[in-house]
PDB file of C-alpha atoms in Angstrom:
ATOM      1  CA  MET A   1      21.891 124.858  11.953  1.00  0.00           C
ATOM      2  CA  THR A   2      25.266 125.668  13.353  1.00  0.00           C
ATOM      3  CA  ASP A   3      25.250 123.854  16.684  1.00  0.00           C
ATOM      4  CA  HIS A   4      24.968 120.103  16.081  1.00  0.00           C
ATOM      5  CA  LEU A   5      25.708 119.364  19.751  1.00  0.00           C
ATOM      6  CA  TRP A   6      22.637 121.210  20.993  1.00  0.00           C
ATOM      7  CA  PRO A   7      20.093 118.562  19.818  1.00  0.00           C
ATOM      8  CA  ALA A   8      22.090 115.925  21.733  1.00  0.00           C
ATOM      9  CA  LYS A   9      21.903 118.027  24.897  1.00  0.00           C
ATOM     10  CA  VAL A  10      18.178 118.600  24.360  1.00  0.00           C
ATOM     11  CA  SER A  11      17.503 114.910  23.792  1.00  0.00           C
ATOM     12  CA  ASP A  12      19.291 114.009  27.046  1.00  0.00           C
ATOM     13  CA  ARG A  13      17.315 116.610  28.979  1.00  0.00           C
ATOM     14  CA  LEU A  14      14.020 115.630  27.328  1.00  0.00           C
ATOM     15  CA  GLY A  15      14.658 111.958  28.100  1.00  0.00           C
ATOM     16  CA  ALA A  16      15.221 112.733  31.782  1.00  0.00           C
ATOM     17  CA  PHE A  17      12.138 114.975  31.856  1.00  0.00           C
ATOM     18  CA  LEU A  18       9.888 112.295  30.283  1.00  0.00           C
ATOM     19  CA  ALA A  19      11.270 109.580  32.573  1.00  0.00           C
ATOM     20  CA  GLY A  20      10.381 111.769  35.538  1.00  0.00           C
ATOM     21  CA  ALA A  21       6.925 112.549  34.194  1.00  0.00           C
ATOM     22  CA  PHE A  22       6.097 108.919  33.375  1.00  0.00           C
ATOM     23  CA  THR A  23       7.861 106.873  36.042  1.00  0.00           C
ATOM     24  CA  GLY A  24       8.546 103.252  35.194  1.00  0.00           C
ATOM     25  CA  VAL A  25       8.588 103.866  31.429  1.00  0.00           C
ATOM     26  CA  ARG A  26      11.888 103.669  29.539  1.00  0.00           C
ATOM     27  CA  PHE A  27      12.187 106.279  26.812  1.00  0.00           C
ATOM     28  CA  ASP A  28      14.780 106.095  24.048  1.00  0.00           C
ATOM     29  CA  VAL A  29      15.405 109.699  23.015  1.00  0.00           C
ATOM     30  CA  LEU A  30      17.806 110.289  20.147  1.00  0.00           C
ATOM     31  CA  PRO A  31      18.834 113.429  18.259  1.00  0.00           C
ATOM     32  CA  LEU A  32      18.866 113.269  14.471  1.00  0.00           C
ATOM     33  CA  VAL A  33      20.407 116.095  12.452  1.00  0.00           C
ATOM     34  CA  ALA A  34      20.383 116.007   8.662  1.00  0.00           C
ATOM     35  CA  TYR A  35      20.489 118.852   6.170  1.00  0.00           C
ATOM     36  CA  ASP A  36      20.335 121.366   9.033  1.00  0.00           C
ATOM     37  CA  VAL A  37      17.030 119.950  10.273  1.00  0.00           C
ATOM     38  CA  ALA A  38      17.099 118.806  13.892  1.00  0.00           C
ATOM     39  CA  THR A  39      14.715 116.055  14.949  1.00  0.00           C
ATOM     40  CA  ILE A  40      14.326 114.445  18.339  1.00  0.00           C
ATOM     41  CA  ASP A  41      13.163 110.827  18.048  1.00  0.00           C
ATOM     42  CA  VAL A  42      11.285 109.499  21.090  1.00  0.00           C
ATOM     43  CA  ALA A  43      10.408 105.792  21.353  1.00  0.00           C
ATOM     44  CA  TRP A  44       8.923 103.697  24.163  1.00  0.00           C
ATOM     45  CA  ILE A  45       7.038 100.477  24.840  1.00  0.00           C
ATOM     46  CA  ASP A  46       3.500 100.547  26.317  1.00  0.00           C
ATOM     47  CA  GLY A  47       3.467 103.481  28.729  1.00  0.00           C
ATOM     48  CA  PRO A  48       1.617 106.712  28.007  1.00  0.00           C
ATOM     49  CA  ALA A  49      -0.425 107.379  24.897  1.00  0.00           C
ATOM     50  CA  LEU A  50       1.164 109.302  22.021  1.00  0.00           C
ATOM     51  CA  HIS A  51      -0.813 112.457  22.708  1.00  0.00           C
ATOM     52  CA  GLU A  52       0.348 112.547  26.348  1.00  0.00           C
ATOM     53  CA  VAL A  53       4.024 112.422  25.363  1.00  0.00           C
ATOM     54  CA  ASP A  54       3.404 114.831  22.483  1.00  0.00           C
ATOM     55  CA  LEU A  55       1.946 117.485  24.787  1.00  0.00           C
ATOM     56  CA  LEU A  56       4.751 117.303  27.335  1.00  0.00           C
ATOM     57  CA  ALA A  57       7.576 117.035  24.786  1.00  0.00           C
ATOM     58  CA  LEU A  58       6.346 119.951  22.688  1.00  0.00           C
ATOM     59  CA  GLU A  59       5.831 122.133  25.749  1.00  0.00           C
ATOM     60  CA  TYR A  60       9.272 121.211  27.086  1.00  0.00           C
ATOM     61  CA  ILE A  61      11.023 121.947  23.780  1.00  0.00           C
ATOM     62  CA  LEU A  62       9.124 125.205  23.337  1.00  0.00           C
ATOM     63  CA  HIS A  63      10.089 126.425  26.815  1.00  0.00           C
ATOM     64  CA  LEU A  64      13.680 125.360  26.281  1.00  0.00           C
ATOM     65  CA  GLN A  65      13.902 127.219  22.975  1.00  0.00           C
ATOM     66  CA  LEU A  66      12.291 130.318  24.455  1.00  0.00           C
ATOM     67  CA  ASP A  67      14.660 130.198  27.440  1.00  0.00           C
ATOM     68  CA  THR A  68      17.727 129.971  25.185  1.00  0.00           C
ATOM     69  CA  GLY A  69      16.481 132.733  22.898  1.00  0.00           C
ATOM     70  CA  SER A  70      16.486 130.526  19.802  1.00  0.00           C
ATOM     71  CA  PRO A  71      15.168 132.235  16.727  1.00  0.00           C
ATOM     72  CA  ALA A  72      12.058 130.528  15.444  1.00  0.00           C
ATOM     73  CA  SER A  73      13.048 130.744  11.814  1.00  0.00           C
ATOM     74  CA  GLY A  74      16.805 130.949  11.594  1.00  0.00           C
ATOM     75  CA  ALA A  75      19.732 128.656  12.057  1.00  0.00           C
ATOM     76  CA  GLY A  76      21.222 128.110  15.445  1.00  0.00           C
ATOM     77  CA  THR A  77      19.908 126.197  18.389  1.00  0.00           C
ATOM     78  CA  ARG A  78      16.486 124.867  17.479  1.00  0.00           C
ATOM     79  CA  ILE A  79      14.573 121.621  17.250  1.00  0.00           C
ATOM     80  CA  ASP A  80      12.508 121.418  14.088  1.00  0.00           C
ATOM     81  CA  ARG A  81      10.586 118.229  14.729  1.00  0.00           C
ATOM     82  CA  ILE A  82       9.787 115.620  17.381  1.00  0.00           C
ATOM     83  CA  SER A  83       8.948 112.146  16.139  1.00  0.00           C
ATOM     84  CA  LYS A  84       7.290 109.656  18.459  1.00  0.00           C
ATOM     85  CA  ARG A  85       6.929 105.855  18.297  1.00  0.00           C
ATOM     86  CA  ARG A  86       5.004 103.800  20.820  1.00  0.00           C
ATOM     87  CA  THR A  87       5.197 100.019  20.596  1.00  0.00           C
ATOM     88  CA  MET A  88       2.815  97.493  22.115  1.00  0.00           C
ATOM     89  CA  SER A  89       4.417  94.713  24.158  1.00  0.00           C
ATOM     90  CA  PRO A  90       3.175  91.132  23.683  1.00  0.00           C
ATOM     91  CA  ALA A  91       1.772  91.129  27.238  1.00  0.00           C
ATOM     92  CA  VAL A  92      -0.330  94.248  26.631  1.00  0.00           C
ATOM     93  CA  GLU A  93      -1.385  92.960  23.219  1.00  0.00           C
ATOM     94  CA  SER A  94      -2.613  89.750  24.852  1.00  0.00           C
ATOM     95  CA  ARG A  95      -4.486  91.687  27.485  1.00  0.00           C
ATOM     96  CA  LEU A  96      -6.137  94.014  24.967  1.00  0.00           C
ATOM     97  CA  LEU A  97      -7.064  91.058  22.748  1.00  0.00           C
ATOM     98  CA  ASN A  98      -8.829  89.538  25.761  1.00  0.00           C
ATOM     99  CA  VAL A  99     -10.761  92.782  26.196  1.00  0.00           C
ATOM    100  CA  LEU A 100     -11.724  92.856  22.517  1.00  0.00           C
ATOM    101  CA  ALA A 101     -12.763  89.195  22.520  1.00  0.00           C
ATOM    102  CA  ALA A 102     -14.982  89.777  25.553  1.00  0.00           C
ATOM    103  CA  GLU A 103     -16.487  92.870  23.919  1.00  0.00           C
ATOM    104  CA  LEU A 104     -17.174  90.853  20.762  1.00  0.00           C
ATOM    105  CA  ASN A 105     -18.693  87.966  22.788  1.00  0.00           C
ATOM    106  CA  THR A 106     -16.118  85.393  21.723  1.00  0.00           C
ATOM    107  CA  ASP A 107     -12.856  83.795  22.830  1.00  0.00           C
ATOM    108  CA  VAL A 108      -9.449  85.082  21.775  1.00  0.00           C
ATOM    109  CA  GLU A 109      -8.801  81.783  19.981  1.00  0.00           C
ATOM    110  CA  ARG A 110     -11.941  82.297  17.873  1.00  0.00           C
ATOM    111  CA  LEU A 111     -11.125  85.842  16.762  1.00  0.00           C
ATOM    112  CA  ASP A 112     -10.726  85.900  12.992  1.00  0.00           C
ATOM    113  CA  MET A 113      -8.137  88.547  12.084  1.00  0.00           C
ATOM    114  CA  GLU A 114      -9.574  88.884   8.556  1.00  0.00           C
ATOM    115  CA  ARG A 115     -13.254  89.119   9.489  1.00  0.00           C
ATOM    116  CA  MET A 116     -15.104  92.411   9.828  1.00  0.00           C
ATOM    117  CA  TYR A 117     -16.664  92.841  13.274  1.00  0.00           C
ATOM    118  CA  PRO A 118     -19.091  95.486  14.517  1.00  0.00           C
ATOM    119  CA  LEU A 119     -17.519  98.280  16.550  1.00  0.00           C
ATOM    120  CA  PRO A 120     -17.145  96.985  20.135  1.00  0.00           C
ATOM    121  CA  PRO A 121     -18.888  99.043  22.848  1.00  0.00           C
ATOM    122  CA  VAL A 122     -15.527  99.835  24.513  1.00  0.00           C
ATOM    123  CA  LEU A 123     -14.564 101.802  21.379  1.00  0.00           C
ATOM    124  CA  ALA A 124     -17.927 103.509  20.843  1.00  0.00           C
ATOM    125  CA  SER A 125     -16.499 106.864  21.924  1.00  0.00           C
ATOM    126  CA  SER A 126     -13.901 106.702  19.126  1.00  0.00           C
ATOM    127  CA  GLN A 127     -16.650 107.136  16.521  1.00  0.00           C
ATOM    128  CA  CYS A 128     -14.295 105.491  14.066  1.00  0.00           C
ATOM    129  CA  CYS A 129     -16.459 103.198  11.984  1.00  0.00           C
ATOM    130  CA  ALA A 130     -19.394 100.814  12.075  1.00  0.00           C
ATOM    131  CA  ASN A 131     -17.264  97.762  11.311  1.00  0.00           C
ATOM    132  CA  GLY A 132     -13.587  96.915  11.370  1.00  0.00           C
ATOM    133  CA  LEU A 133     -10.888  94.293  11.657  1.00  0.00           C
ATOM    134  CA  VAL A 134      -9.499  93.043  14.964  1.00  0.00           C
ATOM    135  CA  GLY A 135      -6.127  94.660  14.172  1.00  0.00           C
ATOM    136  CA  GLU A 136      -7.777  98.047  13.634  1.00  0.00           C
ATOM    137  CA  PHE A 137      -9.720  97.753  16.882  1.00  0.00           C
ATOM    138  CA  LEU A 138      -6.577  96.630  18.710  1.00  0.00           C
ATOM    139  CA  ASP A 139      -4.694  99.711  17.474  1.00  0.00           C
ATOM    140  CA  LEU A 140      -7.561 102.022  18.489  1.00  0.00           C
ATOM    141  CA  LEU A 141      -7.756 100.433  21.921  1.00  0.00           C
ATOM    142  CA  PHE A 142      -3.989 100.685  22.407  1.00  0.00           C
ATOM    143  CA  GLU A 143      -3.949 104.348  21.391  1.00  0.00           C
ATOM    144  CA  SER A 144      -6.706 105.150  23.868  1.00  0.00           C
ATOM    145  CA  THR A 145      -4.838 103.357  26.660  1.00  0.00           C
ATOM    146  CA  SER A 146      -2.151 104.809  28.884  1.00  0.00           C
ATOM    147  CA  ILE A 147      -0.280 102.111  30.797  1.00  0.00           C
ATOM    148  CA  SER A 148       2.478 102.069  33.387  1.00  0.00           C
ATOM    149  CA  ALA A 149       3.662  98.572  34.183  1.00  0.00           C
ATOM    150  CA  VAL A 150       4.481  97.677  37.760  1.00  0.00           C
ATOM    151  CA  GLY A 151       6.399  94.432  38.039  1.00  0.00           C
ATOM    152  CA  GLY A 152       6.339  91.838  35.263  1.00  0.00           C
ATOM    153  CA  LEU A 153       3.262  92.089  33.079  1.00  0.00           C
ATOM    154  CA  SER A 154       1.732  88.799  32.016  1.00  0.00           C
ATOM    155  CA  GLY A 155      -1.791  89.902  31.221  1.00  0.00           C
ATOM    156  CA  GLY A 156      -3.781  88.129  33.924  1.00  0.00           C
ATOM    157  CA  GLY A 157      -4.694  90.939  36.305  1.00  0.00           C
ATOM    158  CA  GLY A 158      -3.712  91.160  39.958  1.00  0.00           C
ATOM    159  CA  GLY A 159      -0.529  89.810  41.501  1.00  0.00           C
ATOM    160  CA  THR A 160       2.776  91.035  40.115  1.00  0.00           C
ATOM    161  CA  ASP A 161       1.312  92.050  36.760  1.00  0.00           C
ATOM    162  CA  THR A 162      -0.651  95.017  38.090  1.00  0.00           C
ATOM    163  CA  LEU A 163      -1.315  97.822  35.625  1.00  0.00           C
ATOM    164  CA  LEU A 164      -1.643 101.440  36.581  1.00  0.00           C
ATOM    165  CA  CYS A 165      -3.868 102.603  33.809  1.00  0.00           C
ATOM    166  CA  ARG A 166      -5.681 105.813  32.887  1.00  0.00           C
ATOM    167  CA  CYS A 167      -7.777 104.602  29.971  1.00  0.00           C
ATOM    168  CA  VAL A 168     -11.389 104.138  28.966  1.00  0.00           C
ATOM    169  CA  LEU A 169     -11.241 100.560  30.288  1.00  0.00           C
ATOM    170  CA  CYS A 170     -10.086 101.380  33.784  1.00  0.00           C
ATOM    171  CA  ALA A 171     -11.565 104.844  34.349  1.00  0.00           C
TER     172      ALA A 171
END
């Protein structure tokens, strides 16, 4: 890779593109170049699911590389990899735990994090397993949820903590 400034330009443009595509979500987009391998690291809290960002980011980078005439195999201006990290906020975690507790016919306070539970009906489409831990179910539920927060999110529903959501729970 000869142009170490190009990944920085791409990360800035990709960050602006993702912010426009998923309004209200703050994306941290950083270029990482080591040993002539260029990676764009994308991180965000809550917001869209990993696969949604993956599709848009890959398409954006592909179009950008095709537009600049970057060779697919050689050195020059290319992005070799896009890494993505989505983190769950405490407010969303609380809200999803409430959903899981209701699906498991118990209270959040009574959920045992080390006990195996049957697959909740809300995750039946995931076809993951017959039984699992609350943490595993929470991760599956979070990954199948796409959230845009409007106002402060406290996990109660209604008021200023409204969620715009495109997930299996709200569809």
